PDB file of C-alpha atoms in Angstrom:
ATOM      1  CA  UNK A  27     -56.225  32.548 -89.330  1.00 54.00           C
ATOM      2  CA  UNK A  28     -53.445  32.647 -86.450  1.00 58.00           C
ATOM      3  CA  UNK A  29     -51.089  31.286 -89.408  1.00 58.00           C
ATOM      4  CA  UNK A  30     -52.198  34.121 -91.992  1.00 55.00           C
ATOM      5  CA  UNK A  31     -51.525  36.566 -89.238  1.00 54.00           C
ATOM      6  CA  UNK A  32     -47.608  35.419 -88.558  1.00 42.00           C
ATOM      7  CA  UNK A  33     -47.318  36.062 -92.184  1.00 54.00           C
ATOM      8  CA  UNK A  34     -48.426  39.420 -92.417  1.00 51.00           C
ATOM      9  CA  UNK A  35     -46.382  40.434 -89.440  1.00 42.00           C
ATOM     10  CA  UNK A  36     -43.234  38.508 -91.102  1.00 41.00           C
ATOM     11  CA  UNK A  37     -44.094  40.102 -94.740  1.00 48.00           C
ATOM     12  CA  UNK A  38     -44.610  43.350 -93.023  1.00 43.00           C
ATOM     13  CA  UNK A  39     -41.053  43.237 -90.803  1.00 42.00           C
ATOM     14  CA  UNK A  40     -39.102  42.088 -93.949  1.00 41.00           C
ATOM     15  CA  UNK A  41     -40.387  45.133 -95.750  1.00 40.00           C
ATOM     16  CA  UNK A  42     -39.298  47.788 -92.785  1.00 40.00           C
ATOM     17  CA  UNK A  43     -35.718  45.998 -92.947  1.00 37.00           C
ATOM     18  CA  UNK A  44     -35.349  46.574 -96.350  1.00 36.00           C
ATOM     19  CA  UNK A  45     -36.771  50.063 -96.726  1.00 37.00           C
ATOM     20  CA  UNK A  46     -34.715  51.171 -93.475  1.00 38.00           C
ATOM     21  CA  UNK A  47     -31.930  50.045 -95.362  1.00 38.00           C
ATOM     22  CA  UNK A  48     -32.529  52.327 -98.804  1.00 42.00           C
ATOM     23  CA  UNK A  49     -31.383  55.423 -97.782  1.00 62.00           C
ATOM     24  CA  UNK A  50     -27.966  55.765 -99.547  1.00 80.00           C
ATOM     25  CA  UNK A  51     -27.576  56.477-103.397  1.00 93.00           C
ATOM     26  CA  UNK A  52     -25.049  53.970-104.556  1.00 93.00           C
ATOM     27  CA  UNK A  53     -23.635  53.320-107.822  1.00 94.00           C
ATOM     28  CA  UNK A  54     -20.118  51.011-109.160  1.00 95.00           C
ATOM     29  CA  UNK A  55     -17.680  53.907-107.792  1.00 96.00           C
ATOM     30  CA  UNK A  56     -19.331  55.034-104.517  1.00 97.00           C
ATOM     31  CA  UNK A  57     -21.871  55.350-101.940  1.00 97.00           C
ATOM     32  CA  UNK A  58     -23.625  58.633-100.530  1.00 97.00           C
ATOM     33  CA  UNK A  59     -25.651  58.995 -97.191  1.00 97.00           C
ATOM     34  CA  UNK A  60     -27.066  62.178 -96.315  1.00 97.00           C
ATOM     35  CA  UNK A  61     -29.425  63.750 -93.755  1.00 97.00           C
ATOM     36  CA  UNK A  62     -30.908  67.152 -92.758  1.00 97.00           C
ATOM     37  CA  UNK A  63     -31.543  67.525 -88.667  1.00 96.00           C
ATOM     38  CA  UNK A  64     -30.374  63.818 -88.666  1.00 94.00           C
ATOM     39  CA  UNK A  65     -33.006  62.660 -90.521  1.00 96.00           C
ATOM     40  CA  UNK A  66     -32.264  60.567 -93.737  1.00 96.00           C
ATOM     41  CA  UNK A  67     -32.849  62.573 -97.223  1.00 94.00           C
ATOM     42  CA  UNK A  68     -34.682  63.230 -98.872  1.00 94.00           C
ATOM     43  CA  UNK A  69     -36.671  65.175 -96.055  1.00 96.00           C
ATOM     44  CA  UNK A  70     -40.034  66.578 -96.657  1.00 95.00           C
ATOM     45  CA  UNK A  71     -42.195  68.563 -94.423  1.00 95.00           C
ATOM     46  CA  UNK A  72     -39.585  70.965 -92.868  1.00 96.00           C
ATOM     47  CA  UNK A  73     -40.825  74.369 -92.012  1.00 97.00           C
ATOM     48  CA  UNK A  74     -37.985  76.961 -91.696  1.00 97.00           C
ATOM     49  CA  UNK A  75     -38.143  80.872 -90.383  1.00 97.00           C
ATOM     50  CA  UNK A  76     -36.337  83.492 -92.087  1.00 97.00           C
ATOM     51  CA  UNK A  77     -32.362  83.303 -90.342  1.00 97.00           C
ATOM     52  CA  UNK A  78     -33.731  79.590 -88.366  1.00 97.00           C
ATOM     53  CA  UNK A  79     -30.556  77.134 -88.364  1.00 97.00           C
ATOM     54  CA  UNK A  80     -30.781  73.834 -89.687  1.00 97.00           C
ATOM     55  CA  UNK A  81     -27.995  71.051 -90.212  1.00 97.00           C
ATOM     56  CA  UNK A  82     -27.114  69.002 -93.561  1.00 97.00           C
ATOM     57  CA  UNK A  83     -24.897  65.776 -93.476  1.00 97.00           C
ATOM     58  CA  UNK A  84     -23.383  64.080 -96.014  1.00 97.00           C
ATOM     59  CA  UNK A  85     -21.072  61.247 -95.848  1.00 97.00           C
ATOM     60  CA  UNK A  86     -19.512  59.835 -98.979  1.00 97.00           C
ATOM     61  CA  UNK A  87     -17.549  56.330 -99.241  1.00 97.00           C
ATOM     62  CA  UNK A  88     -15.309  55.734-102.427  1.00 97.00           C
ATOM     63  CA  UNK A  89     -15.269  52.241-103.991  1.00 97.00           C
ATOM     64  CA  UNK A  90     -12.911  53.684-106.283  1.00 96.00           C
ATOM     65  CA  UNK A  91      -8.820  55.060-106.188  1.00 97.00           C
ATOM     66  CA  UNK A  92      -9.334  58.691-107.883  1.00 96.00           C
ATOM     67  CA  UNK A  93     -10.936  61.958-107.429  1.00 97.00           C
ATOM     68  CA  UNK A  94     -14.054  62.521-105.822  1.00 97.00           C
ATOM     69  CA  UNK A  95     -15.934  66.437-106.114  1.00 97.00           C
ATOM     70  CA  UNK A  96     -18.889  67.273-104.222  1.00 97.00           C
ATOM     71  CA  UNK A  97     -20.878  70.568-103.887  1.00 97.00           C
ATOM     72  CA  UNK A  98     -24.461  71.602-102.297  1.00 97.00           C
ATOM     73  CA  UNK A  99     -26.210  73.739-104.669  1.00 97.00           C
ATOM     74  CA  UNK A 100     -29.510  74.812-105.028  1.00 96.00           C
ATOM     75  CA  UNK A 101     -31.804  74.073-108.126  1.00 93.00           C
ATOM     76  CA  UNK A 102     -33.670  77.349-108.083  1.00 87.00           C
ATOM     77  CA  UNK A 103     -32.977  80.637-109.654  1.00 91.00           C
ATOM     78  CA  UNK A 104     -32.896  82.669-106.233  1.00 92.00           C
ATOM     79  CA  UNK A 105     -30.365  81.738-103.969  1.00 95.00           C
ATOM     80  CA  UNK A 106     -32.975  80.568-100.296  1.00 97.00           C
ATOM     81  CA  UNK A 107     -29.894  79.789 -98.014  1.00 97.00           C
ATOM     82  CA  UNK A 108     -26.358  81.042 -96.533  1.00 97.00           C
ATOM     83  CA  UNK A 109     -24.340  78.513 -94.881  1.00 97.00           C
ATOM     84  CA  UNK A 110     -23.633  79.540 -91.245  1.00 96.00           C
ATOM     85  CA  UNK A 111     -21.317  76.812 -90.524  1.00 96.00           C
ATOM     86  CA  UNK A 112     -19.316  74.135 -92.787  1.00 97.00           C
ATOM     87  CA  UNK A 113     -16.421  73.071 -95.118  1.00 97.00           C
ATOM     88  CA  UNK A 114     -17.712  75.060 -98.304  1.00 97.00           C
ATOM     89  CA  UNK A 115     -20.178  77.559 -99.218  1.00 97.00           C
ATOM     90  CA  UNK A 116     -23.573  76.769-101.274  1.00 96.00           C
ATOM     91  CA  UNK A 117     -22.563  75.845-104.834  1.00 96.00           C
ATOM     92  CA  UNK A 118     -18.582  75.700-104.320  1.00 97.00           C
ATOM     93  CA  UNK A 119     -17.025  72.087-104.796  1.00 97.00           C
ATOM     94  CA  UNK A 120     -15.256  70.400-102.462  1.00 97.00           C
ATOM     95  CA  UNK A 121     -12.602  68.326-104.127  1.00 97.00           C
ATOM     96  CA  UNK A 122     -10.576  65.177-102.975  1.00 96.00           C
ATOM     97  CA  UNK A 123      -7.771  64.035-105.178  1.00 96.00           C
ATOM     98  CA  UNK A 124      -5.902  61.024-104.973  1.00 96.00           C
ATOM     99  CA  UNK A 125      -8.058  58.942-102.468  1.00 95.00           C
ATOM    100  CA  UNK A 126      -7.941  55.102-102.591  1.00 97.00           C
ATOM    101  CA  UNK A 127     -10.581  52.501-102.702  1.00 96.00           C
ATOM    102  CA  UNK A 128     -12.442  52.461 -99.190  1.00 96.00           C
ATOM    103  CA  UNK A 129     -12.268  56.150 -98.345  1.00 97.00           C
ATOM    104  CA  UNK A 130     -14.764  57.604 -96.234  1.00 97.00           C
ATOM    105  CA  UNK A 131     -15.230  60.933 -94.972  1.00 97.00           C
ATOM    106  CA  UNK A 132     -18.423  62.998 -93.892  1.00 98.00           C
ATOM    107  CA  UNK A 133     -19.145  66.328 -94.159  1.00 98.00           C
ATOM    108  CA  UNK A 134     -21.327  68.579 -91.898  1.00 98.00           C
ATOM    109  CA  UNK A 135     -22.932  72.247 -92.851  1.00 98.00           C
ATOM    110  CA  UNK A 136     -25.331  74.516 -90.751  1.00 98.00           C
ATOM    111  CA  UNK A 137     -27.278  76.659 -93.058  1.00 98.00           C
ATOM    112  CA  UNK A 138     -30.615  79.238 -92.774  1.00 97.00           C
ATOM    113  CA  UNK A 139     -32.441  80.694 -94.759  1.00 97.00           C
ATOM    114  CA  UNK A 140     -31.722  84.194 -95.740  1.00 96.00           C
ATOM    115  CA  UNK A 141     -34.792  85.677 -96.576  1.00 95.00           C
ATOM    116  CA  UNK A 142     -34.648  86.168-100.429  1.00 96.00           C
ATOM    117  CA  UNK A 143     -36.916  83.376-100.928  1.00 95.00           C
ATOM    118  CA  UNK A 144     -40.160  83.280 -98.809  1.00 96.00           C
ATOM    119  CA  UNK A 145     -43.659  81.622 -98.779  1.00 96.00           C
ATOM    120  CA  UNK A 146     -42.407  78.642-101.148  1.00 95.00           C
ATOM    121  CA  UNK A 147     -40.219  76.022-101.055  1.00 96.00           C
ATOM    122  CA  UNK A 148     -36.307  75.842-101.817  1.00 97.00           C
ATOM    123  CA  UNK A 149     -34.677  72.757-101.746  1.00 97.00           C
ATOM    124  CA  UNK A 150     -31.192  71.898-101.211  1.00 97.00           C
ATOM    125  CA  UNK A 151     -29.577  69.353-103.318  1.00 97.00           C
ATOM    126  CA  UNK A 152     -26.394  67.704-103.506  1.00 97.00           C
ATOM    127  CA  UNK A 153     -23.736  66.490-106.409  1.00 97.00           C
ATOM    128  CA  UNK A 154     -21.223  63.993-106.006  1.00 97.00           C
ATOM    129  CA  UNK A 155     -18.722  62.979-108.786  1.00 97.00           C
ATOM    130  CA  UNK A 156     -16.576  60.226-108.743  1.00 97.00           C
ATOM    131  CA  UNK A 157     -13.798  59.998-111.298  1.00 96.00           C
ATOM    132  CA  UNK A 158     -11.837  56.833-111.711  1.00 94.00           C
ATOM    133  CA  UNK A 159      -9.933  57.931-115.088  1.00 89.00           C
ATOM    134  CA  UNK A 160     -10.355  61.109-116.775  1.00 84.00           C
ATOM    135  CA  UNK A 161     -12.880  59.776-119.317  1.00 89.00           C
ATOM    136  CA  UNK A 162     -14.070  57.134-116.579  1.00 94.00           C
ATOM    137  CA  UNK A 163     -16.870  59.194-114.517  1.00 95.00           C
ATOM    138  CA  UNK A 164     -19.677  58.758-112.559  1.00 96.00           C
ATOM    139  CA  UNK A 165     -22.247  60.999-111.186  1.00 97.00           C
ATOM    140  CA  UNK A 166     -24.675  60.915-107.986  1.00 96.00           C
ATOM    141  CA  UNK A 167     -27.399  63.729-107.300  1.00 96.00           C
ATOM    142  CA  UNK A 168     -30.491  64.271-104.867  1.00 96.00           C
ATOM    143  CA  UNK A 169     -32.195  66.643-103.025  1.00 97.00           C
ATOM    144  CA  UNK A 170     -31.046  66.277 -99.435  1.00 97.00           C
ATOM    145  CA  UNK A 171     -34.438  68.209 -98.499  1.00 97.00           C
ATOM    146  CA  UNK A 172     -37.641  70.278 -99.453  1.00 97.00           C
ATOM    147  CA  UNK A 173     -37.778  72.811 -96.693  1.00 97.00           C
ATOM    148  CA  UNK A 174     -40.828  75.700 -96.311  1.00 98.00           C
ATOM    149  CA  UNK A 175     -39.479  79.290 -95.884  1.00 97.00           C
ATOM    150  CA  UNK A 176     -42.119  81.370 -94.148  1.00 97.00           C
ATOM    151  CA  UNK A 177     -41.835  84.826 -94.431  1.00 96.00           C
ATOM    152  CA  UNK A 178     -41.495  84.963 -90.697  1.00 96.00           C
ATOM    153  CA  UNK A 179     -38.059  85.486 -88.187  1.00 95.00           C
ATOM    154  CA  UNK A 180     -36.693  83.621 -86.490  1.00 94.00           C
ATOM    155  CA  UNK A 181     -37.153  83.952 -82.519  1.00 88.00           C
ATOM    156  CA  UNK A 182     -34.020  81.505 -81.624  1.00 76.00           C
ATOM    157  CA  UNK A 183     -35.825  79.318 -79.107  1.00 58.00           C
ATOM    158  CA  UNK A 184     -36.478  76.165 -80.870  1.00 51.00           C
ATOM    159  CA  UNK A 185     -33.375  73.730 -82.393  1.00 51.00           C
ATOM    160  CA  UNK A 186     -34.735  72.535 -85.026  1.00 50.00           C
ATOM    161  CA  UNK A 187     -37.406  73.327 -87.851  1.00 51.00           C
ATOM    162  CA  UNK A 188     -41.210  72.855 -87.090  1.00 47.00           C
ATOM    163  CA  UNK A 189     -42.871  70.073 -88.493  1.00 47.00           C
ATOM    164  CA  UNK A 190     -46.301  70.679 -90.855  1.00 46.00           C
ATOM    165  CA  UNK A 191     -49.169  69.858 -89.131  1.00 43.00           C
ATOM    166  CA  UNK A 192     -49.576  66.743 -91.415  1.00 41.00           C
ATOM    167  CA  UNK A 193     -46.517  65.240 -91.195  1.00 42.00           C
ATOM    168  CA  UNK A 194     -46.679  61.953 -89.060  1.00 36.00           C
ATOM    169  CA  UNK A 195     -43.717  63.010 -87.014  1.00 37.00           C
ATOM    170  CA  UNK A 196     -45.152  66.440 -86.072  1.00 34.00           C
ATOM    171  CA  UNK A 197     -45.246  66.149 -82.336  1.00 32.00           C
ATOM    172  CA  UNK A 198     -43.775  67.405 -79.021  1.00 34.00           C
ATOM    173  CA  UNK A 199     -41.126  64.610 -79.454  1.00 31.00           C
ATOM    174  CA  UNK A 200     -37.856  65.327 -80.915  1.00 32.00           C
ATOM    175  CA  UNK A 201     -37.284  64.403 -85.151  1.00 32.00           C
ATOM    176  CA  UNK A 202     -37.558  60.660 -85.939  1.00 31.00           C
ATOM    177  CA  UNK A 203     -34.336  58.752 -87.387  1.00 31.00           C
ATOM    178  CA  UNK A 204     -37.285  57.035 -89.440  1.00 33.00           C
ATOM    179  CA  UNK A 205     -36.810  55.720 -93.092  1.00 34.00           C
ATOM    180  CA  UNK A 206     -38.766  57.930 -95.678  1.00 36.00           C
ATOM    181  CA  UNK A 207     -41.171  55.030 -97.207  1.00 37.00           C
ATOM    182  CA  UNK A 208     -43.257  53.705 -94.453  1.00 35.00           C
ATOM    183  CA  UNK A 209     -46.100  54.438 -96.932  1.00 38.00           C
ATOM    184  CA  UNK A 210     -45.319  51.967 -99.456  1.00 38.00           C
ATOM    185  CA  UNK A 211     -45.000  49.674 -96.841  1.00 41.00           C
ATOM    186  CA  UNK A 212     -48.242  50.272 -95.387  1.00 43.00           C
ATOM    187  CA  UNK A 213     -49.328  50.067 -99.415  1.00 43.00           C
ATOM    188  CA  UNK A 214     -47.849  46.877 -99.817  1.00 42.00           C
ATOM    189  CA  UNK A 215     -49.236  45.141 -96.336  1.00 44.00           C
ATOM    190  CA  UNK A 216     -52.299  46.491 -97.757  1.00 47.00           C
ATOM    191  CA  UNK A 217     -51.820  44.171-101.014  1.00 46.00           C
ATOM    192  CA  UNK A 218     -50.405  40.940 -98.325  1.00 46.00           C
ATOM    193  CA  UNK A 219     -53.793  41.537 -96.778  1.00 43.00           C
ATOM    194  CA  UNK A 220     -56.219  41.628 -99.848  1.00 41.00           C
ATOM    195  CA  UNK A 221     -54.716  38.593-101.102  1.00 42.00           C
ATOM    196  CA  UNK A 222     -54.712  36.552 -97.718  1.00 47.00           C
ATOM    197  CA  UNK A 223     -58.436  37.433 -97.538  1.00 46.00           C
ATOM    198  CA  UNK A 224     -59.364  36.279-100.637  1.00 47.00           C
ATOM    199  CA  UNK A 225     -57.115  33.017-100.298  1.00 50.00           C
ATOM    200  CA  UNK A 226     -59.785  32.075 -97.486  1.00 52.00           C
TER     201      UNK A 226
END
């Protein structure tokens, strides 16, 4: 039994590791990281006040010597956010010409919602595009998060956006720097288990 045990808590560790670990998109010309209050995309569960600040990260690394265009856009028809703070606005590209292989760079925005878009969600996504040759192109896309506009101001006292009341993380503690996917993990452990048991 002792022995069984050990290899559930070895199964189970190896799984964290690796799921920690997935929270870049990557293809053959590049790798993208991004992050909204710090915590790794895509982030679900925000709740944001009309004019409440909130910060979106994005670092990009080039595998490739060419041209590299970004922008932050949003998929809906209404346009939920204004960007307080950063290197672009909401659905302008940011371009970088002429980098070489190993490039790295990292961008930072503060946005808030503007009050256009209320009681629903509005995510903001991102799109990267890496060209190696003019007819040599690849493409990377996600939604950095899902946020929750309530049709409520914002008061100013609180940093960052309130967690739902069934989010894990929603405590008096400050955001986790937490992997989204501890729940397949748990899934999977749950499978290590069943098949344990059955092997005695």
């Amino acid at each position: 039994m002792n022995k069984n045990i050990v290899r559930i808590v070895l199964i189970a560790s190896i799984l964290l590791i690796s799921i920690s670990n997935c929270t870049a998109a990557e293809n053959e010309f590049g790798i993208v990281y991004a992050w909204s209050n710090d915590e790794p995309a895509t982030v679900e569960g925000m709740i944001l006040k009309i004019n409440e600040p909130f910060t979106v990260k994005v670092t990009i690394e080039s595998k490739i010597d060419g041209d590299i265009c970004l922008r932050l856009y949003e998929p809906g028809v209404t346009n939920a956010y204004e960007v307080v703070e950063g290197p672009s606005e909401i659905d302008e590209f940011i371009k970088n010409l002429n980098i070489e292989s190993g490039w790295k760079t990292t961008y930072i925005w503060k946005l808030k919602p503007n009050g256009d878009w209320t009681n629903g969600n509005a995510p903001i996504n991102l799109f990267v595009q890496f060209n190696k040759a003019h007819d040599d192109v690849r493409m990377i896309q996600f939604t950095i998060a899902n946020p929750h506009i309530l049709d409520e101001q914002y008061s100013g006292f609180n940093i960052f956006p309130t967690r739902t009341a069934t989010d894990p993380s929603s405590t008096d503690q400050p955001p986790s720097q937490g992997s989204p996917g501890f729940g397949v993990a748990g899934a999977l452990l749950g499978i290590a288990l069943v098949v344990m048991t059955r092997r005695n």
